[in-house]
mmCIF file of C-alpha atoms in Angstrom:
data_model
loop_
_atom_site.group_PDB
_atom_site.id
_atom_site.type_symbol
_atom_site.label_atom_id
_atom_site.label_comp_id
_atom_site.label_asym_id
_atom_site.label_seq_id
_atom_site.Cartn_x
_atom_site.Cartn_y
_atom_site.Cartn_z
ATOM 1 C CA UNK A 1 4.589 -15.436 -19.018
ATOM 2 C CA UNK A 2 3.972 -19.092 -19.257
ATOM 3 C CA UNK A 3 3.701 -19.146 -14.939
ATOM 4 C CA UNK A 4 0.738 -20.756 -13.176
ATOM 5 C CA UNK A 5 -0.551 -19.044 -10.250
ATOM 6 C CA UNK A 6 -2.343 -20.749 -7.396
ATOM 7 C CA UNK A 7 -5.304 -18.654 -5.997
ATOM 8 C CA UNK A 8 -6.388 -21.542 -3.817
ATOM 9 C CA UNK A 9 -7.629 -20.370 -0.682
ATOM 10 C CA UNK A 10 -6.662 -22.864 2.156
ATOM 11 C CA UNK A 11 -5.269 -22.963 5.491
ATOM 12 C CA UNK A 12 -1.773 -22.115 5.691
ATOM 13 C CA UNK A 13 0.769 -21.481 8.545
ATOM 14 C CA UNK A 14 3.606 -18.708 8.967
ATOM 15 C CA UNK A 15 4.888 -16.398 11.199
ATOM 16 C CA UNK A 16 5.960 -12.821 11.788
ATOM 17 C CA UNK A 17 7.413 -10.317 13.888
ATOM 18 C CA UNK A 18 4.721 -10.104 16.253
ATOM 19 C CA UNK A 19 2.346 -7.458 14.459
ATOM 20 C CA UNK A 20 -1.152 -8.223 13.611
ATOM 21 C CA UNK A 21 -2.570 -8.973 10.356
ATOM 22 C CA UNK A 22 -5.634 -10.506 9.048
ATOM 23 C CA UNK A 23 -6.489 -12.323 5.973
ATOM 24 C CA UNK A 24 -9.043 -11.069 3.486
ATOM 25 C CA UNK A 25 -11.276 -14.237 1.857
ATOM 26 C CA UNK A 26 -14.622 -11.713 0.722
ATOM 27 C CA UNK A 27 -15.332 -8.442 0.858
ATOM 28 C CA UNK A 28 -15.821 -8.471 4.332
ATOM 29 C CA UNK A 29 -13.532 -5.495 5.502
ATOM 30 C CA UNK A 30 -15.355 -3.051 2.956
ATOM 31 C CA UNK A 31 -16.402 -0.757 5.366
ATOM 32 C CA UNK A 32 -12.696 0.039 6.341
ATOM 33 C CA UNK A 33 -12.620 1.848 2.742
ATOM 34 C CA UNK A 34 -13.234 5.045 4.674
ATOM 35 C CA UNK A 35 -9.114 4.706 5.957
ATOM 36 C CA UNK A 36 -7.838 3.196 2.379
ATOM 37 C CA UNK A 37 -5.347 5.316 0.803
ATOM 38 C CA UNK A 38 -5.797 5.578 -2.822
ATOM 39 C CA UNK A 39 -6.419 8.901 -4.808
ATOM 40 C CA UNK A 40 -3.371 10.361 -2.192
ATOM 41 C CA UNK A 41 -0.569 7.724 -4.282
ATOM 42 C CA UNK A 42 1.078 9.934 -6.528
ATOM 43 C CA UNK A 43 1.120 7.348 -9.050
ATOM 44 C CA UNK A 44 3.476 8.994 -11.859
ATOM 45 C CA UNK A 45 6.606 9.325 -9.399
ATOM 46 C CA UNK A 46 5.691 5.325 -8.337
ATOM 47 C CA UNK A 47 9.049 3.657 -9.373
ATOM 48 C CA UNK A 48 10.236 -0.178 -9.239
ATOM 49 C CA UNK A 49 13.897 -1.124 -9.200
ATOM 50 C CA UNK A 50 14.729 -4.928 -10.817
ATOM 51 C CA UNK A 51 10.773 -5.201 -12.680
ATOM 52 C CA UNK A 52 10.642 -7.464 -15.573
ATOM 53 C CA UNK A 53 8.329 -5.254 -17.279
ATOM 54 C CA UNK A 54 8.769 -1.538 -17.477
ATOM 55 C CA UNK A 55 5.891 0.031 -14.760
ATOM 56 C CA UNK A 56 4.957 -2.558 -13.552
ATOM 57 C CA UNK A 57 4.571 -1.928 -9.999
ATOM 58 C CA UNK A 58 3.181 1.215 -10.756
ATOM 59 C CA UNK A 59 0.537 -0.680 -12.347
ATOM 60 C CA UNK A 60 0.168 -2.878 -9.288
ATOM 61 C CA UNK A 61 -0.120 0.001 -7.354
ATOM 62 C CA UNK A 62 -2.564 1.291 -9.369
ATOM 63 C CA UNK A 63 -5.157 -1.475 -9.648
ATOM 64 C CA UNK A 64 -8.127 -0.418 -7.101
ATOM 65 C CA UNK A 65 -9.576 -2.370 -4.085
ATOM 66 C CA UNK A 66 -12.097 -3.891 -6.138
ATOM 67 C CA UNK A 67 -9.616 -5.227 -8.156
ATOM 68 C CA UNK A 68 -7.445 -6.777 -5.363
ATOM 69 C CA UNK A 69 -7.975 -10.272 -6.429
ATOM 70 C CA UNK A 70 -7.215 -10.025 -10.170
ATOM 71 C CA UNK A 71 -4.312 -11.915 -11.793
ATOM 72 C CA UNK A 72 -3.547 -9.099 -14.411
ATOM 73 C CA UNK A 73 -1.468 -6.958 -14.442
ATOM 74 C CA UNK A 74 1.338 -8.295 -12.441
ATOM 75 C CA UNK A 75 4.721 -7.502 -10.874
ATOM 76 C CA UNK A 76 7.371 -9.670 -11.174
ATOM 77 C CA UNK A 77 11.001 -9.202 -10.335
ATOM 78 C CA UNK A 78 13.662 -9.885 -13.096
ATOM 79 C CA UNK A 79 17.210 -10.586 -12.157
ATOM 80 C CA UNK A 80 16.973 -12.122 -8.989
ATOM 81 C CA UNK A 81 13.988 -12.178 -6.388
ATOM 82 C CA UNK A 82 14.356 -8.836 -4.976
ATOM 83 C CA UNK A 83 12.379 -6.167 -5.834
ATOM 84 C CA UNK A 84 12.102 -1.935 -4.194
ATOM 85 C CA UNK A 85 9.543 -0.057 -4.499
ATOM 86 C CA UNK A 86 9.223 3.626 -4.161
ATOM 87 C CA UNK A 87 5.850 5.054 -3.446
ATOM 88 C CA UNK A 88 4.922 8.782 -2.894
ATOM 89 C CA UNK A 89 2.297 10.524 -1.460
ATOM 90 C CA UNK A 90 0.785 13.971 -2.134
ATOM 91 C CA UNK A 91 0.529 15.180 1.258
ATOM 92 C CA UNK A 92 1.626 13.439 4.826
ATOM 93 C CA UNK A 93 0.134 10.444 5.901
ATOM 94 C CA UNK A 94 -0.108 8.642 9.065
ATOM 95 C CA UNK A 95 -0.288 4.967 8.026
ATOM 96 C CA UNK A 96 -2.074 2.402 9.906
ATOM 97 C CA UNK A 97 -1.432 -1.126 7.754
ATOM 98 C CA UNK A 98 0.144 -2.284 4.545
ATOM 99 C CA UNK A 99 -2.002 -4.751 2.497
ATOM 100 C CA UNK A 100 -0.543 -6.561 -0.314
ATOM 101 C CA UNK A 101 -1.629 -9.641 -2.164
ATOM 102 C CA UNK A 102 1.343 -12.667 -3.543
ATOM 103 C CA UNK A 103 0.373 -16.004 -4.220
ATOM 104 C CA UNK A 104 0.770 -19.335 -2.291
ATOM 105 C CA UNK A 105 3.908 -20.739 -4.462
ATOM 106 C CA UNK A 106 7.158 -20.391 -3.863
ATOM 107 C CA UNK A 107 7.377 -16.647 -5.492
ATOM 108 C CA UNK A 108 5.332 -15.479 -3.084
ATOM 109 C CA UNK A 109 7.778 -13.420 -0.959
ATOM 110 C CA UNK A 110 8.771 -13.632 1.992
ATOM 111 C CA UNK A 111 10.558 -10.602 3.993
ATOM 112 C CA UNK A 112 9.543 -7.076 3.813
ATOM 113 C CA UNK A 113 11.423 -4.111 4.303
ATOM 114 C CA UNK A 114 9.441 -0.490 5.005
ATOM 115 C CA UNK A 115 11.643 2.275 4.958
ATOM 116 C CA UNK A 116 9.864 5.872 5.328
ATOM 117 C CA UNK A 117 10.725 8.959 3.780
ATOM 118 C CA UNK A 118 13.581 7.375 2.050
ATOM 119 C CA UNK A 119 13.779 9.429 -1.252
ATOM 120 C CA UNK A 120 16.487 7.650 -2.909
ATOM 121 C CA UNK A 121 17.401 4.258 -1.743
ATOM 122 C CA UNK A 122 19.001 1.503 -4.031
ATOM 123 C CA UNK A 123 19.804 -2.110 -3.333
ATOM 124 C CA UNK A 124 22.762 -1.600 -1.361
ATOM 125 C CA UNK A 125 21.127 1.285 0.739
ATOM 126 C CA UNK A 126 18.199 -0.861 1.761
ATOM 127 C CA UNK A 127 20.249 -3.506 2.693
ATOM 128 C CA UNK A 128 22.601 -2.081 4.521
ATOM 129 C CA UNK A 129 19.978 -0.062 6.543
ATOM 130 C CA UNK A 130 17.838 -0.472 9.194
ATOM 131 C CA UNK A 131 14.461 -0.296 8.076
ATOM 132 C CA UNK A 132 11.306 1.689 9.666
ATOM 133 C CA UNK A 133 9.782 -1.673 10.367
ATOM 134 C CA UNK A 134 10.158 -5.288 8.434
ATOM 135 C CA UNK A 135 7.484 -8.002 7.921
ATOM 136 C CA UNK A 136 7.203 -11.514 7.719
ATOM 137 C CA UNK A 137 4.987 -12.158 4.662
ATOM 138 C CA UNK A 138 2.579 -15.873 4.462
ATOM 139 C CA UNK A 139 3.342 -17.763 1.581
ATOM 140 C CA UNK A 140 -0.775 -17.258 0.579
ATOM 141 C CA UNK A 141 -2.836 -15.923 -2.193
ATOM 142 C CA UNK A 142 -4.985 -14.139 0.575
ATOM 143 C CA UNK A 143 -5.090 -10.511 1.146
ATOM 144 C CA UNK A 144 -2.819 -9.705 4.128
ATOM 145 C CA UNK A 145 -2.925 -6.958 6.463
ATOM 146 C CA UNK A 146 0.417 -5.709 8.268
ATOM 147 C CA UNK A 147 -0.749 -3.513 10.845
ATOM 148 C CA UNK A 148 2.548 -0.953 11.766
ATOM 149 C CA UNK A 149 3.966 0.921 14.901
ATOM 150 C CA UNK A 150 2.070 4.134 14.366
ATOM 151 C CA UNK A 151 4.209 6.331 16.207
ATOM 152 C CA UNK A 152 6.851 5.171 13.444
ATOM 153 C CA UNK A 153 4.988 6.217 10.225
ATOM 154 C CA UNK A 154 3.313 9.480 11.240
ATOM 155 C CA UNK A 155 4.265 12.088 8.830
ATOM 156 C CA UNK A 156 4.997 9.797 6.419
ATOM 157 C CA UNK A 157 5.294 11.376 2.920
ATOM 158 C CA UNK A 158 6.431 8.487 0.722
ATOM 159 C CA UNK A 159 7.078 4.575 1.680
ATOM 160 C CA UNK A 160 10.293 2.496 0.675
ATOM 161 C CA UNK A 161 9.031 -1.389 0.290
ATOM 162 C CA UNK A 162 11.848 -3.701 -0.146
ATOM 163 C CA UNK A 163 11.342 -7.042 -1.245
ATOM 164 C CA UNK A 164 14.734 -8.475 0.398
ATOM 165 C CA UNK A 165 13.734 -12.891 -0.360
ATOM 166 C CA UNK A 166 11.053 -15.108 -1.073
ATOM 167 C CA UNK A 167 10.306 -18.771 -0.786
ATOM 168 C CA UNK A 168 12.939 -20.016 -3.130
ATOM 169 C CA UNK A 169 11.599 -19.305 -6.569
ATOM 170 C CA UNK A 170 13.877 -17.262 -8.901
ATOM 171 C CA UNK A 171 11.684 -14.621 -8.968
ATOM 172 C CA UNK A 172 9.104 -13.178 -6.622
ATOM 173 C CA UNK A 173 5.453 -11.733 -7.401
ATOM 174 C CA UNK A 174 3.149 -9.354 -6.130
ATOM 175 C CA UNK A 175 -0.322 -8.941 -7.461
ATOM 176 C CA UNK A 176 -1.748 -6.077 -5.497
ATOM 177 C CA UNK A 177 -0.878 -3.137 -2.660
ATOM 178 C CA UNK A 178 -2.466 -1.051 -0.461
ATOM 179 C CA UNK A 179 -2.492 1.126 2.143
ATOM 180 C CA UNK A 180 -5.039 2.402 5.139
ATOM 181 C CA UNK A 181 -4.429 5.477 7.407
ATOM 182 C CA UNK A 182 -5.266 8.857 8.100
ATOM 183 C CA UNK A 183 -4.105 11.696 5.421
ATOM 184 C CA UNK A 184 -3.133 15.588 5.348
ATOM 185 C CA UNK A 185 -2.981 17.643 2.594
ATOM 186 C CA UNK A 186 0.444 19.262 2.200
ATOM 187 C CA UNK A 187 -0.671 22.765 0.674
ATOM 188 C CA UNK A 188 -4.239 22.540 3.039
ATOM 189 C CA UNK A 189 -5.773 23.810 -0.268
ATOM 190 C CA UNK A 190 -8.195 20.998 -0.742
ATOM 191 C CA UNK A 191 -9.555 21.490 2.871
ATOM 192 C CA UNK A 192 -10.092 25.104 2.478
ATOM 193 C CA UNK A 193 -11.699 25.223 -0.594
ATOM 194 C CA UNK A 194 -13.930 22.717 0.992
ATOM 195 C CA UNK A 195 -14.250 25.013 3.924
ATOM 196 C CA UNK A 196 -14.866 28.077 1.803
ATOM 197 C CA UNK A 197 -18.216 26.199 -0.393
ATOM 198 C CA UNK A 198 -19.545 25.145 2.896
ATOM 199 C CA UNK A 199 -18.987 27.582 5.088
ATOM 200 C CA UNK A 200 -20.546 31.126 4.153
ATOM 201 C CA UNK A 201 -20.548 34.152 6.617
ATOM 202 C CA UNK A 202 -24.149 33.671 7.043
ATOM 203 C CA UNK A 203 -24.120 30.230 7.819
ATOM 204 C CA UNK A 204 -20.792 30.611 10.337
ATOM 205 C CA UNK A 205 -23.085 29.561 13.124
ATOM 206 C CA UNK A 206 -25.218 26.777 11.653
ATOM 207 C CA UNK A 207 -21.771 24.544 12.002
ATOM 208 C CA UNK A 208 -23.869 21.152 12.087
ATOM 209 C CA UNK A 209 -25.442 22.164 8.448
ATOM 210 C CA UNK A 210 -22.400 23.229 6.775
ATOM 211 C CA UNK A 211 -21.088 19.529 7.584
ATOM 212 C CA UNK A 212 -23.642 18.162 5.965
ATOM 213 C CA UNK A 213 -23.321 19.936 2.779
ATOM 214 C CA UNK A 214 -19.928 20.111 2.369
ATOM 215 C CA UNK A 215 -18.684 16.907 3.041
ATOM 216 C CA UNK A 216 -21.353 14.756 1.268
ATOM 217 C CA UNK A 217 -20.207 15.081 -2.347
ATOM 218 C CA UNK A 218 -16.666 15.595 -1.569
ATOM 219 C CA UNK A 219 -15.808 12.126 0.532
ATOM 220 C CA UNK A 220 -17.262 10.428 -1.988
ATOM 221 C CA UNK A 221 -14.998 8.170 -4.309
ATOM 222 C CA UNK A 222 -12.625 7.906 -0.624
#
């Protein structure tokens, strides 16, 4: 791709439908890692409908908070400006807020379409439908934070994104998503092993200790 990207980081203006987002200029939200969902993306079943290059958004998916701001790699729709996104989770989720990172051009795009639990979707299905909730994107190479109606995505087990326009440019790019909220393992497994190494017959009644050593190593990496 021959494509400049602007990664300036000025003021802007834009508008939405009313829910609250911030923008991200350091690493000053950090300490909300604790709610990011990551390791819970089941990253093999990530597919992108109308990518110019084959995974993609997978790999956009993929790329880690610390490596939010980096211009590689890169989605970027094909045949038209449109792009959907399907992305499951391991377990239920109840999300919070949608991050994603665009750029400040005209490619950066422009509305955004969440459907939930929406297994199999196309084009015509996510236009035609009402979505969970839509967004307003800012034309802005800033991190941006959607925050969404809770009480919509509770027991959310995969998200729909659709990419319905931008701000005019043939095609539209995305350079980075995430996700924060609160997650539950579908099979419990996880949480009872973790339940079994801490908590010991003996130490049934010592509840404050078996916290302490068995949540320490296993949060870690969250």
């Amino acid at each position: 791709m021959s494509h400049e990207h602007s990664h300036a980081h000025g003021d802007h203006g834009h508008h939405h439908d009313g829910d609250d987002h911030g923008h991200d200029h350091s690493d000053e939200i950090t300490p909300a890692l604790q709610t990011l969902i990551y390791k819970q993306i089941d990253f093999d079943k990530v597919r992108t409908l109308n990518e110019s290059e084959p995974n993609a958004g997978a790999q956009v998916v993929q790329k880690t908070w610390a490596q939010r701001m980096e211009a590689e790699p890169e989605l970027v729709s094909d045949a038209d400006e449109q792009l959907l996104m399907f992305i499951p989770f391991t377990g239920s989720l109840k999300l919070h807020s949608l991050l994603i990172r665009t750029c400040s051009d005209s490619s950066a795009p422009r509305t955004l379409k969440i459907f939930s639990n929406k297994d199999d979707l196309d084009f015509s299905g996510a236009s035609d439908l009402a979505p969970t909730q839509s967004f307003e994107l800012a034309q802005t190479a800033d991190v941006q934070e959607y925050a969404v109606k809770r009480t919509l995505f509770g027991n959310t087990y995969s998200l729909t994104l659709f990419i319905e326009d931008n701000f005019g440019d043939e095609v539209s790019r995305v350079f980075w998503i995430g996700f924060k909220g609160e997650f539950m393992n579908l099979s419990r497994e996880p949480v009872e092993v973790l339940y079994e190494k801490a908590a010991n017959p003996k130490d049934h009644v010592l509840a404050s200790g078996v916290g302490e050593k068995g949540m320490s190593g296993t949060r870690h990496g969250m």
